[in-house]
CSV table of C-alpha atoms in Angstrom, one decimal:
chain,number,residue,atom,x,y,z
A,1,MET,CA,-138.2,103.9,42.2
A,2,GLN,CA,-140.1,107.5,41.6
A,3,SER,CA,-140.4,108.7,38.3
A,4,SER,CA,-138.2,111.9,39.1
A,5,ASP,CA,-135.3,109.3,40.4
A,6,LYS,CA,-135.8,107.2,36.9
A,7,ARG,CA,-135.4,110.7,35.2
A,8,TYR,CA,-132.1,111.5,37.1
A,9,LEU,CA,-130.7,108.1,36.6
A,10,PHE,CA,-131.4,108.4,32.8
A,11,LEU,CA,-129.5,111.8,32.8
A,12,ILE,CA,-126.5,110.2,34.6
A,13,VAL,CA,-126.4,107.1,32.3
A,14,LEU,CA,-126.9,109.3,29.1
A,15,HIS,CA,-123.7,111.3,30.0
A,16,LEU,CA,-121.8,108.2,31.0
A,17,ILE,CA,-122.7,107.0,27.2
A,18,ILE,CA,-121.6,110.3,26.0
A,19,GLY,CA,-118.3,110.0,27.6
A,20,LEU,CA,-117.7,106.6,26.0
A,21,ALA,CA,-118.9,108.1,22.7
A,22,LEU,CA,-116.3,111.0,22.9
A,23,TYR,CA,-113.6,108.5,23.5
A,24,TYR,CA,-114.5,105.6,21.1
A,25,LEU,CA,-116.1,107.5,18.1
A,26,PRO,CA,-113.8,110.0,16.6
A,27,PHE,CA,-116.3,111.8,14.8
A,28,PHE,CA,-118.6,112.3,17.7
A,29,PRO,CA,-117.1,115.4,19.6
A,30,LYS,CA,-117.8,117.6,16.7
A,31,ILE,CA,-121.4,116.4,16.5
A,32,TYR,CA,-121.8,116.7,20.2
A,33,GLY,CA,-120.1,120.3,20.3
A,34,TYR,CA,-122.2,121.6,17.1
A,35,SER,CA,-125.5,120.1,18.9
A,36,ILE,CA,-125.0,121.8,22.2
A,37,LEU,CA,-124.8,125.3,20.2
A,38,VAL,CA,-127.7,124.5,17.6
A,39,GLY,CA,-129.8,122.6,20.0
A,40,GLY,CA,-129.5,125.5,22.7
A,41,ILE,CA,-130.3,128.1,20.2
A,42,TYR,CA,-133.5,126.5,19.2
A,43,PHE,CA,-134.4,125.6,23.0
A,44,VAL,CA,-134.1,129.3,23.8
A,45,ILE,CA,-135.6,130.7,20.8
A,46,ASN,CA,-138.7,128.3,20.9
A,47,ALA,CA,-139.4,129.2,24.4
A,48,ARG,CA,-138.6,133.0,24.0
A,49,ASN,CA,-136.6,132.9,27.2
A,50,LYS,CA,-140.0,132.8,29.3
A,51,ASN,CA,-138.0,130.5,32.1
A,52,ASN,CA,-134.7,132.1,31.8
A,53,GLU,CA,-133.7,129.0,29.3
A,54,VAL,CA,-130.6,130.9,28.3
A,55,LEU,CA,-129.2,130.1,31.9
A,56,TYR,CA,-129.8,126.3,31.1
A,57,ALA,CA,-128.1,126.5,27.8
A,58,ALA,CA,-124.9,128.5,28.9
A,59,ALA,CA,-124.7,126.2,31.9
A,60,TYR,CA,-124.4,123.2,29.7
A,61,ILE,CA,-121.8,124.8,27.5
A,62,VAL,CA,-119.6,125.8,30.6
A,63,GLY,CA,-119.8,122.1,31.8
A,64,SER,CA,-119.1,120.6,28.5
A,65,GLU,CA,-116.1,123.1,27.6
A,66,VAL,CA,-112.9,121.1,28.8
A,67,VAL,CA,-114.3,117.8,27.5
A,68,LEU,CA,-114.8,119.5,24.1
A,69,ARG,CA,-111.5,121.3,24.1
A,70,MET,CA,-109.5,117.9,25.0
A,71,THR,CA,-111.4,115.9,22.2
A,72,ASN,CA,-111.3,118.8,19.7
A,73,GLY,CA,-114.9,119.0,19.5
A,74,ASN,CA,-115.3,122.9,20.0
A,75,PRO,CA,-116.0,124.7,16.6
A,76,ILE,CA,-113.1,127.0,17.8
A,77,TYR,CA,-110.9,127.1,20.7
A,78,GLU,CA,-112.8,129.9,22.5
A,79,PHE,CA,-116.2,128.5,21.6
A,80,SER,CA,-117.6,128.1,25.0
A,81,LYS,CA,-117.0,131.8,26.1
A,82,TYR,CA,-118.6,133.0,22.7
A,83,GLY,CA,-121.3,130.5,23.1
A,84,VAL,CA,-122.3,131.7,26.5
A,85,MET,CA,-122.2,135.2,25.3
A,86,ILE,CA,-124.5,134.4,22.4
A,87,PHE,CA,-127.2,132.8,24.9
A,88,MET,CA,-126.8,135.9,27.3
A,89,LEU,CA,-127.5,138.2,24.4
A,90,LEU,CA,-130.4,136.1,23.2
A,91,GLY,CA,-131.6,136.4,26.9
A,92,ILE,CA,-131.2,139.9,27.0
A,93,TYR,CA,-132.9,140.5,23.5
A,94,TYR,CA,-136.0,138.7,25.1
A,95,SER,CA,-136.1,139.6,28.6
A,96,GLY,CA,-134.1,142.9,28.9
A,97,ILE,CA,-131.5,144.1,31.6
A,98,SER,CA,-132.1,145.6,35.1
A,99,LYS,CA,-131.9,149.3,35.2
A,100,ASN,CA,-129.8,148.9,38.4
A,101,ALA,CA,-127.0,146.8,36.4
A,102,ILE,CA,-124.9,150.0,36.4
A,103,PRO,CA,-121.8,148.2,38.0
A,104,TYR,CA,-121.4,146.0,35.1
A,105,TRP,CA,-121.8,148.7,32.3
A,106,LEU,CA,-119.1,150.4,34.3
A,107,TYR,CA,-117.0,147.2,34.5
A,108,LEU,CA,-117.2,146.9,30.7
A,109,ILE,CA,-116.4,150.5,30.1
A,110,LEU,CA,-113.3,150.3,32.4
A,111,LEU,CA,-111.9,147.7,30.1
A,112,ILE,CA,-112.0,149.6,27.0
A,113,PRO,CA,-108.9,152.0,27.5
A,114,GLY,CA,-106.6,149.0,28.0
A,115,LEU,CA,-108.2,147.4,25.0
A,116,VAL,CA,-107.4,150.6,22.7
A,117,ILE,CA,-103.9,150.8,23.9
A,118,GLY,CA,-103.2,147.1,23.4
A,119,TYR,CA,-104.7,147.5,19.8
A,120,TYR,CA,-102.2,150.3,19.0
A,121,SER,CA,-99.1,149.0,20.8
A,122,LEU,CA,-99.2,145.2,19.9
A,123,GLU,CA,-96.9,144.2,16.9
A,124,GLY,CA,-98.9,142.4,14.1
A,125,ILE,CA,-102.5,141.8,13.1
A,126,GLU,CA,-102.2,138.3,14.4
A,127,SER,CA,-101.0,139.5,18.0
A,128,ILE,CA,-103.8,141.9,18.2
A,129,LYS,CA,-106.4,139.2,17.3
A,130,ASN,CA,-104.9,136.5,19.5
A,131,ALA,CA,-104.6,139.0,22.5
A,132,ILE,CA,-108.3,140.1,22.3
A,133,SER,CA,-109.6,136.6,21.9
A,134,PHE,CA,-107.4,135.2,24.6
A,135,ASN,CA,-107.4,138.2,27.3
A,136,ILE,CA,-110.6,139.8,26.8
A,137,SER,CA,-113.1,137.0,25.9
A,138,GLY,CA,-113.3,136.0,29.6
A,139,PRO,CA,-113.8,139.5,31.1
A,140,LEU,CA,-116.2,140.4,28.2
A,141,CYS,CA,-118.2,136.9,28.9
A,142,LEU,CA,-118.4,138.1,32.8
A,143,GLY,CA,-119.6,141.3,32.0
A,144,ILE,CA,-122.4,140.2,29.4
A,145,CYS,CA,-123.6,137.3,31.8
A,146,SER,CA,-123.5,139.9,34.7
A,147,LEU,CA,-125.6,142.3,32.8
A,148,TYR,CA,-128.3,139.5,32.0
A,149,CYS,CA,-128.1,137.9,35.6
A,150,TYR,CA,-128.2,141.2,37.9
A,151,ALA,CA,-130.9,140.9,40.3
A,152,ARG,CA,-132.8,138.4,37.8
A,153,LYS,CA,-135.3,136.0,39.9
A,154,VAL,CA,-134.8,132.3,39.9
A,155,THR,CA,-136.3,129.6,42.4
A,156,PHE,CA,-133.8,127.5,44.3
A,157,LYS,CA,-135.1,124.5,42.5
A,158,GLN,CA,-134.1,126.3,39.0
A,159,MET,CA,-130.6,127.2,40.5
A,160,ASN,CA,-129.9,123.7,41.3
A,161,GLU,CA,-131.1,122.5,37.9
A,162,ILE,CA,-128.7,125.3,36.3
A,163,LEU,CA,-125.8,123.6,38.7
A,164,LEU,CA,-126.9,120.1,37.5
A,165,LEU,CA,-126.4,121.1,33.7
A,166,ILE,CA,-123.0,122.0,34.7
A,167,GLY,CA,-122.4,119.0,36.3
A,168,LEU,CA,-123.8,116.3,33.9
A,169,PRO,CA,-121.2,116.9,30.9
A,170,ILE,CA,-118.7,116.9,33.6
A,171,ILE,CA,-119.6,113.2,34.4
A,172,SER,CA,-118.9,112.6,30.5
A,173,CYS,CA,-115.5,114.5,31.1
A,174,SER,CA,-114.7,111.9,34.0
A,175,ILE,CA,-115.5,108.8,31.8
A,176,TYR,CA,-113.4,110.0,29.0
A,177,LEU,CA,-110.4,110.6,31.5
A,178,TYR,CA,-111.2,107.1,32.9
A,179,LEU,CA,-110.7,105.5,29.4
A,180,TYR,CA,-107.9,107.9,28.5
A,181,THR,CA,-105.7,107.6,31.5
A,182,PRO,CA,-103.1,104.7,31.5
A,183,GLU,CA,-102.1,102.7,34.5
A,184,LEU,CA,-101.0,105.3,37.2
A,185,LYS,CA,-97.9,103.2,38.1
A,186,ASP,CA,-96.7,103.4,34.3
A,187,ILE,CA,-96.9,107.3,34.1
A,188,LEU,CA,-96.3,108.7,37.5
A,189,THR,CA,-92.7,109.8,37.6
A,190,GLY,CA,-93.0,113.0,39.8
A,191,THR,CA,-95.4,115.2,41.7
A,192,GLY,CA,-95.9,117.8,38.9
A,193,SER,CA,-99.3,118.3,37.2
A,194,ASN,CA,-99.9,115.3,34.9
A,195,PHE,CA,-101.1,115.7,31.2
A,196,GLU,CA,-101.6,112.1,31.0
A,197,THR,CA,-104.4,111.9,33.6
A,198,SER,CA,-105.8,115.1,32.5
A,199,GLY,CA,-106.9,113.6,28.8
A,200,GLY,CA,-103.6,115.2,27.2
A,201,PHE,CA,-105.1,118.7,28.2
A,202,GLY,CA,-104.0,121.3,30.6
A,203,PRO,CA,-104.3,119.9,34.1
A,204,ASN,CA,-105.1,123.2,35.7
A,205,GLN,CA,-108.1,123.7,33.6
A,206,VAL,CA,-109.3,120.0,33.7
A,207,ALA,CA,-108.9,120.1,37.7
A,208,THR,CA,-110.8,123.6,37.7
A,209,ILE,CA,-113.9,121.8,36.0
A,210,LEU,CA,-113.7,118.5,38.0
A,211,GLY,CA,-113.5,120.6,41.2
A,212,LEU,CA,-116.6,122.5,39.9
A,213,GLY,CA,-118.2,119.3,39.2
A,214,MET,CA,-117.2,117.7,42.6
A,215,PHE,CA,-118.9,120.7,44.2
A,216,VAL,CA,-121.9,120.3,42.3
A,217,PHE,CA,-122.6,116.6,43.2
A,218,PHE,CA,-121.6,116.9,46.9
A,219,SER,CA,-124.0,119.9,47.2
A,220,ARG,CA,-126.7,117.6,45.8
A,221,LEU,CA,-125.9,115.2,48.7
A,222,ILE,CA,-127.2,118.0,50.9
A,223,PHE,CA,-130.0,119.4,49.3
A,224,PHE,CA,-131.3,116.8,46.7
A,225,SER,CA,-130.8,113.3,47.8
A,226,PRO,CA,-134.0,112.5,49.7
A,227,SER,CA,-133.9,108.7,49.0
A,228,THR,CA,-131.2,106.1,49.5
A,229,PHE,CA,-131.0,105.6,45.9
A,230,LEU,CA,-130.2,109.3,45.1
A,231,PHE,CA,-127.9,109.7,48.0
A,232,VAL,CA,-125.9,106.6,46.9
A,233,LEU,CA,-125.8,107.6,43.2
A,234,ASN,CA,-124.9,111.1,44.1
A,235,SER,CA,-122.0,109.8,46.1
A,236,ILE,CA,-120.7,107.7,43.5
A,237,VAL,CA,-120.7,110.4,41.1
A,238,ALA,CA,-119.1,112.9,43.4
A,239,VAL,CA,-116.3,110.5,44.5
A,240,GLU,CA,-115.5,109.4,40.9
A,241,ILE,CA,-115.3,113.2,39.9
A,242,SER,CA,-113.3,114.0,42.9
A,243,TYR,CA,-110.7,111.0,42.4
A,244,ARG,CA,-110.2,112.1,38.5
A,245,GLY,CA,-109.5,115.8,40.0
A,246,LEU,CA,-107.1,114.6,42.5
A,247,ILE,CA,-105.0,112.5,40.2
A,248,THR,CA,-104.4,115.4,37.6
A,249,PHE,CA,-102.1,116.4,40.4
A,250,SER,CA,-103.2,120.4,39.8
A,251,ARG,CA,-104.1,121.4,43.2
A,252,GLY,CA,-106.1,124.6,42.5
A,253,GLY,CA,-109.3,123.5,41.4
A,254,ILE,CA,-109.8,120.9,44.1
A,255,VAL,CA,-108.8,123.1,47.0
A,256,THR,CA,-111.2,125.7,45.6
A,257,SER,CA,-114.0,123.1,45.7
A,258,LEU,CA,-113.3,122.0,49.2
A,259,LEU,CA,-113.2,125.7,50.4
A,260,MET,CA,-116.6,126.2,48.6
A,261,LEU,CA,-118.2,123.2,50.2
A,262,ILE,CA,-116.8,124.4,53.5
A,263,VAL,CA,-118.6,127.7,53.1
A,264,LEU,CA,-121.9,126.2,51.8
A,265,ILE,CA,-122.1,124.0,54.9
A,266,LEU,CA,-121.5,126.8,57.2
A,267,VAL,CA,-123.9,129.2,55.5
A,268,THR,CA,-126.6,126.3,55.4
A,269,TYR,CA,-126.1,125.6,59.1
A,270,LEU,CA,-126.7,129.2,59.9
A,271,LYS,CA,-130.1,129.1,58.1
A,272,ILE,CA,-131.6,125.8,59.1
A,273,ASN,CA,-133.4,124.8,62.1
A,274,SER,CA,-132.4,122.4,64.8
A,275,LYS,CA,-134.3,119.4,63.4
A,276,ALA,CA,-132.6,119.9,59.8
A,277,ARG,CA,-129.3,120.4,61.6
A,278,MET,CA,-129.7,117.0,63.1
A,279,LYS,CA,-130.3,115.3,59.7
A,280,MET,CA,-127.6,117.2,58.0
A,281,ASN,CA,-125.1,116.0,60.7
A,282,TYR,CA,-125.6,112.5,59.0
A,283,ILE,CA,-125.1,113.9,55.7
A,284,LEU,CA,-121.8,115.7,56.7
A,285,LEU,CA,-120.6,112.4,58.1
A,286,ALA,CA,-121.2,110.7,55.1
A,287,LEU,CA,-119.6,113.5,53.0
A,288,ILE,CA,-116.4,113.6,55.1
A,289,LEU,CA,-116.2,109.7,54.9
A,290,GLY,CA,-116.4,110.2,51.0
A,291,ILE,CA,-113.7,112.8,51.0
A,292,VAL,CA,-111.4,111.0,53.3
A,293,GLY,CA,-111.9,107.6,51.4
A,294,THR,CA,-111.3,109.3,48.1
A,295,TRP,CA,-108.0,110.7,49.4
A,296,VAL,CA,-107.0,107.5,50.8
A,297,PHE,CA,-107.7,105.7,47.7
A,298,SER,CA,-105.8,108.2,45.5
A,299,SER,CA,-102.8,108.2,47.9
A,300,THR,CA,-102.8,104.3,47.5
A,301,GLN,CA,-103.1,104.5,43.7
A,302,THR,CA,-100.3,107.1,43.4
A,303,ASN,CA,-98.1,105.4,45.9
A,304,GLY,CA,-98.3,108.4,48.1
A,305,LEU,CA,-97.2,111.1,45.5
A,306,ILE,CA,-100.5,112.9,45.8
A,307,ASN,CA,-99.7,113.4,49.5
A,308,LYS,CA,-96.4,114.8,48.5
A,309,ARG,CA,-98.0,117.1,45.8
A,310,TYR,CA,-100.3,118.6,48.4
A,311,ALA,CA,-97.3,119.0,50.8
A,312,ASN,CA,-95.4,120.7,48.0
A,313,GLN,CA,-92.6,118.1,48.0
A,314,ASP,CA,-90.9,116.3,45.1
A,315,ILE,CA,-90.9,112.7,44.4
A,316,ASN,CA,-88.0,112.3,47.2
A,317,GLY,CA,-89.8,114.1,49.9
A,318,ARG,CA,-88.1,117.4,49.6
A,319,VAL,CA,-89.9,120.7,50.1
A,320,LYS,CA,-89.8,122.6,46.8
A,321,GLU,CA,-88.5,126.2,46.9
A,322,ASP,CA,-91.0,127.1,44.4
A,323,HIS,CA,-94.8,127.1,45.8
A,324,PHE,CA,-96.4,128.5,42.5
A,325,THR,CA,-94.5,126.7,39.8
A,326,GLY,CA,-93.0,129.8,38.2
A,327,ARG,CA,-96.2,131.7,38.3
A,328,GLU,CA,-94.9,134.4,40.7
A,329,VAL,CA,-92.5,135.5,37.9
A,330,LEU,CA,-95.3,136.1,35.8
A,331,ALA,CA,-97.3,138.1,38.4
A,332,LYS,CA,-94.1,140.2,39.1
A,333,ASP,CA,-93.8,141.2,35.4
A,334,GLU,CA,-97.4,142.2,35.5
A,335,ILE,CA,-97.1,144.3,38.6
A,336,ALA,CA,-94.0,145.9,37.0
A,337,ALA,CA,-96.1,146.7,34.1
A,338,PHE,CA,-98.7,148.6,36.3
A,339,LEU,CA,-95.7,150.4,38.1
A,340,ALA,CA,-94.5,151.6,34.8
A,341,HIS,CA,-98.1,152.4,33.5
A,342,PRO,CA,-100.2,153.1,36.7
A,343,PHE,CA,-103.2,154.7,35.1
A,344,LEU,CA,-104.1,153.1,31.9
A,345,GLY,CA,-102.0,150.0,32.0
A,346,ALA,CA,-99.6,148.6,29.4
A,347,GLY,CA,-102.6,147.4,27.2
A,348,VAL,CA,-104.4,144.1,26.6
A,349,GLY,CA,-101.8,141.2,25.6
A,350,LYS,CA,-98.8,143.6,26.0
A,351,THR,CA,-97.2,142.0,29.1
A,352,SER,CA,-97.3,138.5,27.4
A,353,GLU,CA,-95.7,140.1,24.3
A,354,ASP,CA,-93.0,142.0,26.3
A,355,ARG,CA,-92.5,138.7,28.1
A,356,GLN,CA,-91.8,136.6,24.9
A,357,LYS,CA,-89.4,139.4,23.6
A,358,LYS,CA,-87.3,139.3,26.7
A,359,THR,CA,-87.3,135.5,27.3
A,360,GLY,CA,-88.1,134.0,23.8
A,361,ILE,CA,-90.9,132.0,25.5
A,362,LEU,CA,-94.7,132.8,25.3
A,363,ALA,CA,-95.6,132.6,29.0
A,364,LEU,CA,-99.4,133.1,29.4
A,365,THR,CA,-100.5,134.4,32.8
A,366,HIS,CA,-102.4,132.2,35.5
A,367,ASN,CA,-103.6,135.2,37.4
A,368,GLU,CA,-106.4,137.3,36.1
A,369,MET,CA,-105.9,140.0,39.0
A,370,THR,CA,-102.3,140.8,38.1
A,371,ARG,CA,-102.9,140.7,34.2
A,372,THR,CA,-105.8,143.2,34.8
A,373,ILE,CA,-103.8,145.4,36.9
A,374,GLY,CA,-100.7,145.3,34.7
A,375,GLU,CA,-102.7,145.8,31.4
A,376,HIS,CA,-105.5,148.0,32.6
A,377,GLY,CA,-103.7,150.0,35.4
A,378,THR,CA,-105.7,151.9,38.0
A,379,LEU,CA,-108.9,151.5,36.0
A,380,GLY,CA,-108.3,147.7,36.1
A,381,ILE,CA,-108.3,147.9,39.8
A,382,LEU,CA,-111.5,149.7,39.9
A,383,ALA,CA,-112.9,147.1,37.7
A,384,LEU,CA,-112.0,144.2,39.9
A,385,LEU,CA,-113.4,146.1,43.1
A,386,LEU,CA,-116.7,146.4,41.3
A,387,LEU,CA,-116.7,142.8,40.7
A,388,LEU,CA,-115.8,142.0,44.3
A,389,ILE,CA,-118.1,144.5,46.0
A,390,THR,CA,-121.4,144.4,44.1
A,391,PRO,CA,-122.5,140.6,45.0
A,392,LEU,CA,-121.3,141.1,48.6
A,393,PHE,CA,-123.7,144.2,48.7
A,394,LEU,CA,-126.4,142.3,47.0
A,395,TYR,CA,-126.0,139.5,49.6
A,396,PHE,CA,-127.8,141.7,52.4
A,397,GLU,CA,-130.8,141.9,50.2
A,398,ASN,CA,-130.6,138.3,49.1
A,399,LYS,CA,-129.5,136.2,52.1
A,400,VAL,CA,-131.5,133.3,51.0
A,401,HIS,CA,-129.0,132.8,48.0
A,402,ILE,CA,-126.8,130.2,49.9
A,403,TYR,CA,-124.7,129.5,46.9
A,404,LEU,CA,-123.7,133.3,46.6
A,405,LEU,CA,-120.6,133.3,48.6
A,406,CYS,CA,-119.4,130.0,47.2
A,407,PHE,CA,-119.8,131.3,43.6
A,408,VAL,CA,-117.9,134.7,44.4
A,409,LEU,CA,-115.2,132.3,46.0
A,410,PHE,CA,-115.1,130.1,42.8
A,411,TRP,CA,-114.4,133.1,40.8
A,412,LEU,CA,-112.0,134.7,42.9
A,413,LEU,CA,-109.8,131.7,43.7
A,414,THR,CA,-110.2,130.4,40.1
A,415,ILE,CA,-108.8,133.7,38.3
A,416,ASN,CA,-105.8,133.6,40.7
A,417,HIS,CA,-104.6,130.2,39.7
A,418,ALA,CA,-106.2,129.6,36.3
A,419,ALA,CA,-106.9,133.1,35.0
A,420,MET,CA,-110.2,133.2,32.9
A,421,ARG,CA,-109.1,130.7,30.3
A,422,LEU,CA,-112.4,128.8,30.8
A,423,ALA,CA,-116.0,130.3,30.7
A,424,ALA,CA,-116.7,128.8,34.2
A,425,PRO,CA,-115.5,131.7,36.4
A,426,ALA,CA,-117.3,134.1,34.5
A,427,PHE,CA,-120.5,132.2,34.3
A,428,VAL,CA,-120.4,131.0,37.9
A,429,TYR,CA,-119.7,134.6,39.0
A,430,ALA,CA,-122.6,135.9,37.2
A,431,LEU,CA,-124.9,133.3,39.1
A,432,SER,CA,-123.9,135.0,42.3
A,433,ILE,CA,-126.0,137.9,41.5
A,434,LEU,CA,-129.2,136.2,40.6
A,435,LYS,CA,-132.1,136.8,43.1
A,436,ILE,CA,-133.3,133.5,44.6
A,437,LYS,CA,-137.1,133.2,45.4
A,438,MET,CA,-137.8,130.7,48.0
A,439,SER,CA,-141.4,128.8,47.9
A,440,PRO,CA,-142.6,126.4,50.7
A,441,GLU,CA,-141.7,123.2,48.3
A,442,ASN,CA,-138.2,124.6,47.8
A,443,GLN,CA,-137.0,125.4,51.1
A,444,TYR,CA,-133.8,123.7,52.0
A,445,GLU,CA,-134.6,123.5,55.7
């Protein structure tokens, strides 16, 4: 076994042990959470960000966010978003910002009117604080990450190291879920999203981060599994994370991951030579067998309920009338808010407050696009267009960035089913506007 393989195995085993400690040691999650922040800050300051260390530190926070939330290891609930912003600001302090990052300055400026309106229209100081924390932390995180990342050069190898640092704590999350989840036959009573298979936490967010982990390790099968040992190891990790994601019964994160893999495969095929395509065909066959095998195993373990979930059926096989589990009602409220306040919007947090007054229930949006439109109005539409168009425009000058379209797709689909409750869509989006440098030893052909 090569020394690089040993180091990689060590990292996998280390995060397996971290998963065990998170479950069995009540005090460990807090130690883990604070260590990530303090260790990351030391790592960046000591290196003065000479090799974009902030991206490594932020990536690890993104990957660990969900498992820290479900184990109460975060210093504060929104710790991960603020932690990522702290690292990005450190990076900006040491390394500056591209003078061409104007789209992201404009994006942040376009958010200000909605924030001001929300500040004056929300009732109560606590409502204002919660609205700012919950609704603005995600967009603010995205804007600051993008300012740092815009056209910043990294190698293909570095990009994959960043993705690995997202994926490693997701292994710990998967181990924790394995230990936390009871026997499936004892808890599966329907086809809805399941909190007991999601560590007692929101299945939507858990499936989102597991889906991202699934993408990370399946992509490593394609690009970073030169030996049989690494191929088998990455396959085992990818399949385990995929299985954990499937049995949350939350579809958004898993479907997003599959679509990202499809895009990655298509983009890669267009860029590699015929000899490399022959090699990749074998990898694709193994990948397909892994995904199909995981699905069949999941179906067996859930007595076919997972099949019904993805077919939008209830436990008796009847097709559900509601395809979006009530989320379309929330989206309609936010569109109505836009129609009532088309230019500047209703203000940050106002749609949730109005909904609570009307129904008595605090129902938070799952869709960042309709929330942005409803609470920021036409300025919100312009902000979203800037986010969508800018990386696609950069792609024409950065076609070696084979992950670019995958990252934009992750952001776009995730904010449509899970809003920006996690730091992941903000950070992954920002990775799409990095500029990839290829060297002979880094070629993916």
